[in-house]
Tab-separated table of C-alpha atoms and ligand atoms in Angstrom:
chain	number	residue	atom	x	y	z
M	1	MET	CA	7.746	61.235	-28.199
M	2	LYS	CA	8.889	62.003	-31.712
M	3	LEU	CA	6.309	64.073	-33.544
M	4	VAL	CA	6.194	63.133	-37.228
M	5	LEU	CA	3.908	65.312	-39.329
M	6	ASP	CA	2.401	64.496	-42.690
M	7	GLU	CA	2.257	66.709	-45.751
M	8	GLU	CA	-1.093	68.360	-44.968
M	9	GLU	CA	0.055	69.150	-41.446
M	10	ILE	CA	3.194	70.795	-42.810
M	11	TRP	CA	1.045	72.836	-45.198
M	12	ILE	CA	-1.009	74.094	-42.260
M	13	ILE	CA	2.166	75.112	-40.432
M	14	GLU	CA	3.214	77.047	-43.539
M	15	CYS	CA	-0.172	78.777	-43.587
M	16	ILE	CA	0.042	79.562	-39.884
M	17	LYS	CA	3.435	81.189	-40.424
M	18	LYS	CA	1.985	83.328	-43.219
M	19	ALA	CA	-1.137	84.216	-41.229
M	20	HIS	CA	0.883	85.213	-38.188
M	21	VAL	CA	0.585	88.828	-37.103
M	22	ASP	CA	2.176	90.446	-34.032
M	23	CYS	CA	-0.310	89.096	-31.519
M	24	GLY	CA	-0.636	85.597	-32.941
M	25	PHE	CA	-2.753	84.119	-35.708
M	26	HIS	CA	-6.458	83.854	-36.349
M	27	ILE	CA	-7.791	80.532	-37.555
M	28	ARG	CA	-9.934	82.318	-40.164
M	29	ASP	CA	-6.800	83.587	-41.923
M	30	VAL	CA	-5.269	80.122	-41.843
M	31	ILE	CA	-8.439	78.651	-43.381
M	32	LYS	CA	-8.359	81.243	-46.171
M	33	LYS	CA	-4.732	80.533	-47.005
M	34	ALA	CA	-5.079	76.756	-46.749
M	35	LYS	CA	-8.046	76.864	-49.088
M	36	ALA	CA	-6.405	79.161	-51.616
M	37	GLU	CA	-2.990	77.515	-51.661
M	38	TYR	CA	-3.663	73.857	-50.997
M	39	GLY	CA	-7.402	73.418	-51.518
M	40	LEU	CA	-7.930	72.241	-47.943
M	41	CYS	CA	-11.386	72.615	-46.427
M	42	ARG	CA	-12.216	74.350	-43.190
M	43	SER	CA	-12.868	71.178	-41.197
M	44	THR	CA	-9.458	69.769	-42.175
M	45	VAL	CA	-7.824	72.976	-40.980
M	46	TYR	CA	-9.660	72.811	-37.624
M	47	GLU	CA	-8.778	69.189	-37.212
M	48	ILE	CA	-5.090	69.723	-37.931
M	49	VAL	CA	-4.782	72.861	-35.790
M	50	SER	CA	-6.286	71.016	-32.839
M	51	TYR	CA	-3.874	68.149	-33.461
M	52	LEU	CA	-0.974	70.627	-33.435
M	53	GLU	CA	-2.359	72.126	-30.221
M	54	PHE	CA	-2.533	68.704	-28.649
M	55	HIS	CA	1.180	68.226	-29.360
M	56	GLY	CA	2.064	71.685	-28.053
M	57	LEU	CA	3.142	73.047	-31.430
M	58	VAL	CA	0.323	75.564	-31.310
M	59	LYS	CA	-0.174	77.273	-27.994
M	60	THR	CA	-2.236	80.113	-26.599
M	61	ASN	CA	-0.122	83.188	-25.868
M	62	LYS	CA	-0.480	85.948	-23.265
M	63	SER	CA	-2.905	87.937	-25.365
M	64	GLY	CA	-5.167	84.900	-25.591
M	65	ASN	CA	-4.396	84.173	-29.234
M	66	ARG	CA	-3.003	81.094	-30.841
M	67	GLU	CA	0.600	81.046	-32.025
M	68	LEU	CA	3.226	78.548	-33.108
M	69	ASP	CA	5.693	77.442	-30.479
M	70	PRO	CA	9.045	77.583	-32.295
M	71	ASP	CA	10.693	75.450	-29.592
M	72	VAL	CA	8.667	72.305	-30.227
M	73	LEU	CA	10.586	69.917	-32.477
M	74	TYR	CA	8.835	68.029	-35.203
M	75	PHE	CA	9.829	65.722	-38.001
M	76	VAL	CA	8.629	65.193	-41.531
M	77	MET	CA	8.628	61.936	-43.418
M	78	CYS	CA	10.454	62.125	-46.741
M	79	PRO	CA	7.914	60.923	-49.340
M	80	ALA	CA	10.714	59.558	-51.517
M	81	CYS	CA	12.681	57.379	-49.081
M	82	GLY	CA	10.523	57.329	-45.945
M	83	LYS	CA	13.257	58.729	-43.711
M	84	GLU	CA	12.179	60.935	-40.801
M	85	ILE	CA	13.846	64.300	-41.141
M	86	GLN	CA	13.849	67.565	-39.249
M	87	GLU	CA	12.520	70.618	-40.999
M	88	ASN	CA	15.987	72.145	-41.419
M	89	GLU	CA	17.206	68.981	-43.160
M	90	SER	CA	14.468	69.134	-45.752
M	91	VAL	CA	14.247	70.756	-49.152
M	92	LYS	CA	11.067	72.054	-50.695
M	93	GLU	CA	10.612	71.367	-54.354
M	94	ASN	CA	7.443	71.824	-56.424
M	95	GLY	CA	5.468	71.859	-53.187
M	96	ARG	CA	7.009	68.569	-52.081
M	97	ILE	CA	9.164	68.311	-48.986
M	98	ILE	CA	11.946	65.806	-49.465
M	99	CYS	CA	15.174	65.039	-47.605
M	100	GLU	CA	18.508	66.480	-48.711
M	101	ASP	CA	19.771	63.079	-49.860
M	102	CYS	CA	16.812	62.502	-52.164
M	103	TYR	CA	17.059	66.057	-53.436
M	104	LEU	CA	20.716	65.578	-54.366
M	105	GLU	CA	20.041	62.226	-55.945
M	106	GLU	CA	17.221	63.613	-58.084
M	107	HIS	CA	19.422	66.440	-59.250
M	108	GLN	CA	22.318	64.215	-60.148
M	109	LYS	CA	20.271	62.408	-62.740
M	110	ILE	CA	22.173	61.799	-65.946
M	111	LYS	CA	20.089	61.452	-69.075
M	112	PHE	CA	20.369	57.976	-70.564
M	113	ALA	CA	20.023	58.564	-74.290
M	114	ASP	CA	21.487	61.983	-74.878
M	115	PRO	CA	22.960	62.656	-78.361
M	116	MET	CA	25.004	65.643	-77.149
M	117	ALA	CA	26.538	63.618	-74.318
M	118	VAL	CA	27.312	60.768	-76.711
M	119	ARG	CA	29.050	63.147	-79.074
M	120	SER	CA	31.201	64.778	-76.408
M	121	MET	CA	31.985	61.414	-74.808
M	122	LYS	CA	33.091	60.064	-78.208
M	123	LEU	CA	35.328	63.062	-78.752
M	124	PHE	CA	36.808	62.770	-75.271
M	125	ARG	CA	37.510	59.068	-75.696
M	126	LYS	CA	39.029	59.600	-79.120
M	127	GLN	CA	41.334	62.305	-77.778
M	128	HIS	CA	42.487	59.951	-75.020
M	129	GLY	CA	42.713	56.935	-77.307
M	130	PHE	CA	40.256	55.003	-75.115
M	131	LYS	CA	38.743	51.850	-76.580
M	132	GLY	CA	36.157	49.493	-75.076
M	133	THR	CA	36.108	49.844	-71.306
M	134	GLU	CA	39.334	51.834	-71.129
M	135	GLY	CA	38.992	55.008	-69.086
M	136	LEU	CA	35.983	53.699	-67.169
M	137	THR	CA	35.838	53.298	-63.392
M	138	GLU	CA	36.175	49.810	-61.913
M	139	LEU	CA	32.483	49.848	-61.057
M	140	GLN	CA	31.492	50.757	-64.616
M	141	LYS	CA	33.734	47.971	-65.970
M	142	GLU	CA	32.187	45.441	-63.597
M	143	ILE	CA	28.655	46.461	-64.531
M	144	TYR	CA	29.507	46.309	-68.219
M	145	ASN	CA	31.153	42.893	-67.928
M	146	PHE	CA	28.156	41.549	-66.053
M	147	ILE	CA	25.823	42.761	-68.813
M	148	LEU	CA	28.050	41.116	-71.445
M	149	GLU	CA	28.233	37.804	-69.592
M	150	ASP	CA	24.535	37.638	-68.770
M	151	GLY	CA	23.429	38.956	-72.139
M	152	GLY	CA	21.517	41.774	-70.454
M	153	ALA	CA	20.098	42.833	-67.108
M	154	THR	CA	17.425	45.069	-65.675
M	155	PRO	CA	18.587	48.195	-63.812
M	156	GLU	CA	16.806	46.816	-60.716
M	157	LYS	CA	18.862	43.634	-60.808
M	158	LEU	CA	22.091	45.580	-61.258
M	159	SER	CA	21.181	47.860	-58.332
M	160	LYS	CA	20.757	44.887	-56.011
M	161	LEU	CA	23.853	43.143	-57.281
M	162	PHE	CA	26.145	46.140	-56.964
M	163	GLY	CA	24.535	47.606	-53.835
M	164	LEU	CA	23.585	50.889	-55.507
M	165	THR	CA	20.399	52.906	-55.443
M	166	LEU	CA	18.386	52.704	-58.638
M	167	GLN	CA	19.338	56.277	-59.483
M	168	GLU	CA	23.050	55.606	-59.014
M	169	THR	CA	22.747	52.557	-61.247
M	170	MET	CA	20.915	54.574	-63.904
M	171	ASN	CA	23.682	57.174	-63.783
M	172	GLN	CA	26.390	54.553	-64.262
M	173	LEU	CA	24.407	53.009	-67.116
M	174	ALA	CA	23.959	56.425	-68.709
M	175	ILE	CA	27.729	56.823	-68.837
M	176	LEU	CA	28.064	53.379	-70.433
M	177	ARG	CA	25.353	54.421	-72.881
M	178	HIS	CA	27.235	57.614	-73.760
M	179	CYS	CA	30.312	55.458	-74.480
M	180	GLU	CA	28.050	53.395	-76.773
M	181	LEU	CA	28.830	50.281	-74.776
M	182	VAL	CA	25.211	49.534	-73.779
M	183	LYS	CA	21.712	50.356	-74.935
M	184	GLU	CA	18.139	49.813	-73.777
M	185	ARG	CA	15.974	46.997	-75.028
M	186	LYS	CA	12.359	46.434	-74.111
M	187	LEU	CA	11.470	42.805	-73.438
M	188	GLY	CA	7.767	42.514	-72.693
M	189	ASP	CA	7.071	45.084	-70.016
M	190	GLU	CA	10.616	45.129	-68.733
M	191	MET	CA	13.488	47.328	-69.741
M	192	TYR	CA	16.775	45.522	-70.198
M	193	ILE	CA	20.229	46.930	-70.628
M	194	VAL	CA	22.102	45.006	-73.280
M	195	SER	CA	25.448	45.390	-75.007
M	196	PHE	CA	25.448	48.088	-77.684
M	197	ASP	CA	26.323	45.700	-80.482
M	198	SER	CA	23.732	43.057	-79.634
L	1	ZN	ZN1	14.513	61.001	-48.807
């Protein structure tokens, strides 16, 4: 059976690792750490440790103390995409454990309205004599043409249409924005991407 742990359970494992001394760990030390670092109460700690024991992740060693069994595999659910990942495939960021894919995607964010990026993009395009959609990738051209033809589109709609994640779409749109081909327009509660001159 695949053991998938939630965030609190992972926190407890972290605390157990920190509370571990040569002969094992004492639950009192885990409670102290869990309270100080994550604000978890004693009964939650007991509950989770007994759950980990049930699944063999925590075992009693020869000296009669509890310790983590490093050989028992467990998975974590990525809070961003819901994928089940092994601990070594995860990245910790601001206390959150997310999968490598989501980590990369979050760090490849391109700022949409960015005056510096617009300036350097303008200079680059001028140097290369690029006008309109010249110098863009096929995908960027297709997205831009769709926005022109439809008079505007939400990033969500474009994501579905072009089979991209929302972040990928936002990155492509940011590049179009830096070329001053598109801009944002708020219609009611929704954000639309429209042509820059409209
Ligand atoms: Zn993920």
